[in-house]
Amino acid sequence: MSQKQSNGHYAESMLKGRMAETLVEEMLKKCGNQVYRFGYESTLQNLTQLEARFDKHTEVSERMRAIPDFVVIDGEGKPAFVEVKFRWDPTKELHENDIDTLERVEKYWNAEMIFVNCVEAPFFRISRPPYFKNPSQPKRGLVLEPLTSVAAWNINKDAYAEYEALVEKYLTPTLKHE
């Protein structure tokens, strides 16, 4: 893959990730939750410019890179950390660094992980710590449930259907599985 293709693929992946985050954020808000952007890129934007100066293997650096995307406060005022990932099909294929990322997010934040996919409904799925059926062999299975299983977030069928349609409209046609 040429440098130009690599940069284009990276940009497309970043765009899809941001779209997935926005879809999740807006759906949760529509269902009566308070959603606050919290992630590394949002809260520590100035530090991202200095990232090259940090030793990426210190606990502080590891913790900063694992900051979840959102804080979601449900209708009863209970907060939860939420990380959103767009993946082609999280039931079959994770990115090569996903296992490390999931381990880091669980260790430092114990966050809910929402995976947005466009291969098979439900397009919005959640994984809660521990994320894997067998943590000693994580490649053997990510534990995923439909996002609608989170009763505290009050995700109603109409809102959910609206956002699944947006996944089909905006993410499915653009995806080129390689």
CSV table of C-alpha atoms in Angstrom, one decimal:
chain,number,residue,atom,x,y,z
A,1,MET,CA,0.0,0.0,0.0
A,2,SER,CA,1.4,3.3,-1.0
A,3,GLN,CA,1.9,6.2,1.5
A,4,LYS,CA,-1.0,8.1,-0.2
A,5,GLN,CA,-3.3,5.1,0.1
A,6,SER,CA,-2.3,4.5,3.7
A,7,ASN,CA,-3.0,8.2,4.6
A,8,GLY,CA,-6.4,7.9,2.8
A,9,HIS,CA,-7.3,4.7,4.6
A,10,TYR,CA,-6.3,6.3,7.9
A,11,ALA,CA,-8.4,9.4,7.2
A,12,GLU,CA,-11.4,7.3,6.2
A,13,SER,CA,-11.0,5.2,9.4
A,14,MET,CA,-10.8,8.4,11.5
A,15,LEU,CA,-13.9,9.8,9.8
A,16,LYS,CA,-15.9,6.6,10.4
A,17,GLY,CA,-14.8,6.5,14.0
A,18,ARG,CA,-16.0,10.1,14.5
A,19,MET,CA,-19.3,9.3,12.8
A,20,ALA,CA,-19.8,6.3,15.1
A,21,GLU,CA,-19.1,8.5,18.2
A,22,THR,CA,-21.5,11.1,17.0
A,23,LEU,CA,-24.3,8.6,16.3
A,24,VAL,CA,-23.9,7.0,19.7
A,25,GLU,CA,-23.7,10.5,21.4
A,26,GLU,CA,-26.8,11.7,19.7
A,27,MET,CA,-28.8,8.5,20.3
A,28,LEU,CA,-28.0,8.5,24.0
A,29,LYS,CA,-29.0,12.2,24.3
A,30,LYS,CA,-32.2,11.6,22.4
A,31,CYS,CA,-33.1,8.9,24.9
A,32,GLY,CA,-32.8,11.3,27.8
A,33,ASN,CA,-29.2,10.8,28.9
A,34,GLN,CA,-26.6,13.5,29.5
A,35,VAL,CA,-23.5,12.9,27.4
A,36,TYR,CA,-20.2,14.7,27.8
A,37,ARG,CA,-17.2,14.4,25.6
A,38,PHE,CA,-14.4,13.2,27.7
A,39,GLY,CA,-11.8,11.5,25.5
A,40,TYR,CA,-8.1,12.1,25.0
A,41,GLU,CA,-8.7,14.2,21.9
A,42,SER,CA,-11.4,16.3,23.6
A,43,THR,CA,-10.1,17.0,27.0
A,44,LEU,CA,-6.3,16.9,26.5
A,45,GLN,CA,-6.2,18.4,23.0
A,46,ASN,CA,-3.1,20.5,23.8
A,47,LEU,CA,-1.3,17.4,25.1
A,48,THR,CA,-1.8,15.5,21.8
A,49,GLN,CA,0.6,18.0,20.2
A,50,LEU,CA,3.2,17.1,22.8
A,51,GLU,CA,2.6,13.3,22.6
A,52,ALA,CA,5.9,12.7,20.8
A,53,ARG,CA,7.7,14.0,23.9
A,54,PHE,CA,6.0,11.6,26.3
A,55,ASP,CA,7.3,8.2,27.2
A,56,LYS,CA,4.3,6.2,26.0
A,57,HIS,CA,5.1,3.4,28.4
A,58,THR,CA,4.6,5.2,31.7
A,59,GLU,CA,1.5,4.6,33.7
A,60,VAL,CA,0.4,8.3,33.3
A,61,SER,CA,0.8,8.1,29.5
A,62,GLU,CA,-1.0,4.8,29.3
A,63,ARG,CA,-3.9,6.1,31.4
A,64,MET,CA,-4.1,9.3,29.3
A,65,ARG,CA,-4.3,7.3,26.0
A,66,ALA,CA,-7.0,5.1,27.5
A,67,ILE,CA,-9.4,8.0,28.4
A,68,PRO,CA,-12.9,7.0,27.3
A,69,ASP,CA,-14.7,9.1,24.7
A,70,PHE,CA,-17.7,10.0,26.9
A,71,VAL,CA,-19.2,10.3,30.3
A,72,VAL,CA,-22.8,9.2,30.1
A,73,ILE,CA,-25.2,10.1,33.0
A,74,ASP,CA,-28.4,8.1,32.9
A,75,GLY,CA,-31.9,9.3,34.0
A,76,GLU,CA,-31.2,8.5,37.6
A,77,GLY,CA,-27.9,10.4,37.7
A,78,LYS,CA,-25.6,7.4,37.5
A,79,PRO,CA,-22.4,8.1,35.5
A,80,ALA,CA,-20.6,5.7,33.2
A,81,PHE,CA,-17.5,5.9,31.1
A,82,VAL,CA,-18.1,5.0,27.5
A,83,GLU,CA,-15.6,4.3,24.7
A,84,VAL,CA,-17.0,4.0,21.1
A,85,LYS,CA,-15.3,2.0,18.3
A,86,PHE,CA,-16.3,1.5,14.7
A,87,ARG,CA,-15.4,-1.9,13.5
A,88,TRP,CA,-16.3,-3.8,10.3
A,89,ASP,CA,-17.5,-6.8,12.4
A,90,PRO,CA,-16.4,-6.9,16.0
A,91,THR,CA,-17.8,-10.4,16.4
A,92,LYS,CA,-15.2,-11.7,14.0
A,93,GLU,CA,-12.5,-9.1,13.5
A,94,LEU,CA,-10.8,-6.7,15.8
A,95,HIS,CA,-7.9,-4.3,14.8
A,96,GLU,CA,-4.5,-5.6,15.8
A,97,ASN,CA,-4.2,-3.2,18.7
A,98,ASP,CA,-7.7,-3.6,20.0
A,99,ILE,CA,-6.9,-6.2,22.6
A,100,ASP,CA,-4.2,-3.9,24.2
A,101,THR,CA,-6.6,-1.0,24.0
A,102,LEU,CA,-9.4,-2.9,25.7
A,103,GLU,CA,-7.1,-4.2,28.4
A,104,ARG,CA,-5.9,-0.6,29.1
A,105,VAL,CA,-9.4,0.9,29.1
A,106,GLU,CA,-10.6,-1.8,31.5
A,107,LYS,CA,-7.6,-1.5,33.8
A,108,TYR,CA,-7.7,2.3,34.1
A,109,TRP,CA,-11.3,3.2,33.5
A,110,ASN,CA,-13.6,0.1,33.6
A,111,ALA,CA,-15.5,1.7,30.7
A,112,GLU,CA,-18.4,0.4,28.7
A,113,MET,CA,-17.3,-0.3,25.1
A,114,ILE,CA,-19.8,0.4,22.4
A,115,PHE,CA,-19.0,-1.1,19.0
A,116,VAL,CA,-20.7,0.3,15.9
A,117,ASN,CA,-20.7,-2.1,12.9
A,118,CYS,CA,-22.4,-2.0,9.6
A,119,VAL,CA,-22.3,-5.7,8.7
A,120,GLU,CA,-25.0,-7.2,10.8
A,121,ALA,CA,-27.8,-5.8,13.0
A,122,PRO,CA,-27.8,-4.9,15.7
A,123,PHE,CA,-25.3,-2.2,14.6
A,124,PHE,CA,-24.8,-0.9,18.1
A,125,ARG,CA,-23.4,-3.4,20.6
A,126,ILE,CA,-21.9,-3.1,24.0
A,127,SER,CA,-19.2,-4.9,25.9
A,128,ARG,CA,-18.7,-4.5,29.6
A,129,PRO,CA,-15.7,-5.5,31.6
A,130,PRO,CA,-14.5,-8.2,31.5
A,131,TYR,CA,-14.7,-7.8,27.7
A,132,PHE,CA,-13.6,-11.3,26.8
A,133,LYS,CA,-15.2,-14.7,27.4
A,134,ASN,CA,-11.8,-16.0,28.4
A,135,PRO,CA,-9.5,-13.0,29.4
A,136,SER,CA,-6.4,-15.3,29.2
A,137,GLN,CA,-7.2,-15.9,25.5
A,138,PRO,CA,-8.9,-12.7,24.4
A,139,LYS,CA,-8.9,-13.6,20.7
A,140,ARG,CA,-11.4,-16.3,21.5
A,141,GLY,CA,-14.3,-14.0,21.9
A,142,LEU,CA,-15.4,-10.5,22.7
A,143,VAL,CA,-18.6,-10.5,24.8
A,144,LEU,CA,-21.2,-8.3,23.0
A,145,GLU,CA,-24.8,-7.5,23.7
A,146,PRO,CA,-27.2,-5.3,21.9
A,147,LEU,CA,-27.0,-1.7,23.1
A,148,THR,CA,-30.7,-1.9,23.8
A,149,SER,CA,-29.9,-4.3,26.7
A,150,VAL,CA,-28.7,-1.3,28.8
A,151,ALA,CA,-32.0,-0.5,30.6
A,152,ALA,CA,-30.5,2.4,32.5
A,153,TRP,CA,-30.0,4.3,29.2
A,154,ASN,CA,-33.6,4.0,28.2
A,155,ILE,CA,-32.9,3.4,24.5
A,156,ASN,CA,-36.4,3.2,22.9
A,157,LYS,CA,-37.2,1.2,19.8
A,158,ASP,CA,-38.0,4.3,17.7
A,159,ALA,CA,-34.8,6.1,18.5
A,160,TYR,CA,-32.8,3.0,18.0
A,161,ALA,CA,-34.3,2.3,14.6
A,162,GLU,CA,-33.6,5.9,13.5
A,163,TYR,CA,-29.9,5.5,14.3
A,164,GLU,CA,-29.6,2.1,12.8
A,165,ALA,CA,-31.0,3.6,9.6
A,166,LEU,CA,-28.3,6.3,9.8
A,167,VAL,CA,-25.6,3.6,10.0
A,168,GLU,CA,-27.0,1.9,6.9
A,169,LYS,CA,-27.2,5.3,5.1
A,170,TYR,CA,-23.9,6.8,5.9
A,171,LEU,CA,-21.5,4.0,7.0
A,172,THR,CA,-22.5,0.9,5.1
A,173,PRO,CA,-22.1,2.3,1.5
A,174,THR,CA,-18.7,3.7,2.3
A,175,LEU,CA,-17.1,0.7,3.8
A,176,LYS,CA,-14.7,-1.3,1.6
A,177,HIS,CA,-13.6,-4.3,3.5
A,178,GLU,CA,-10.1,-5.3,2.6
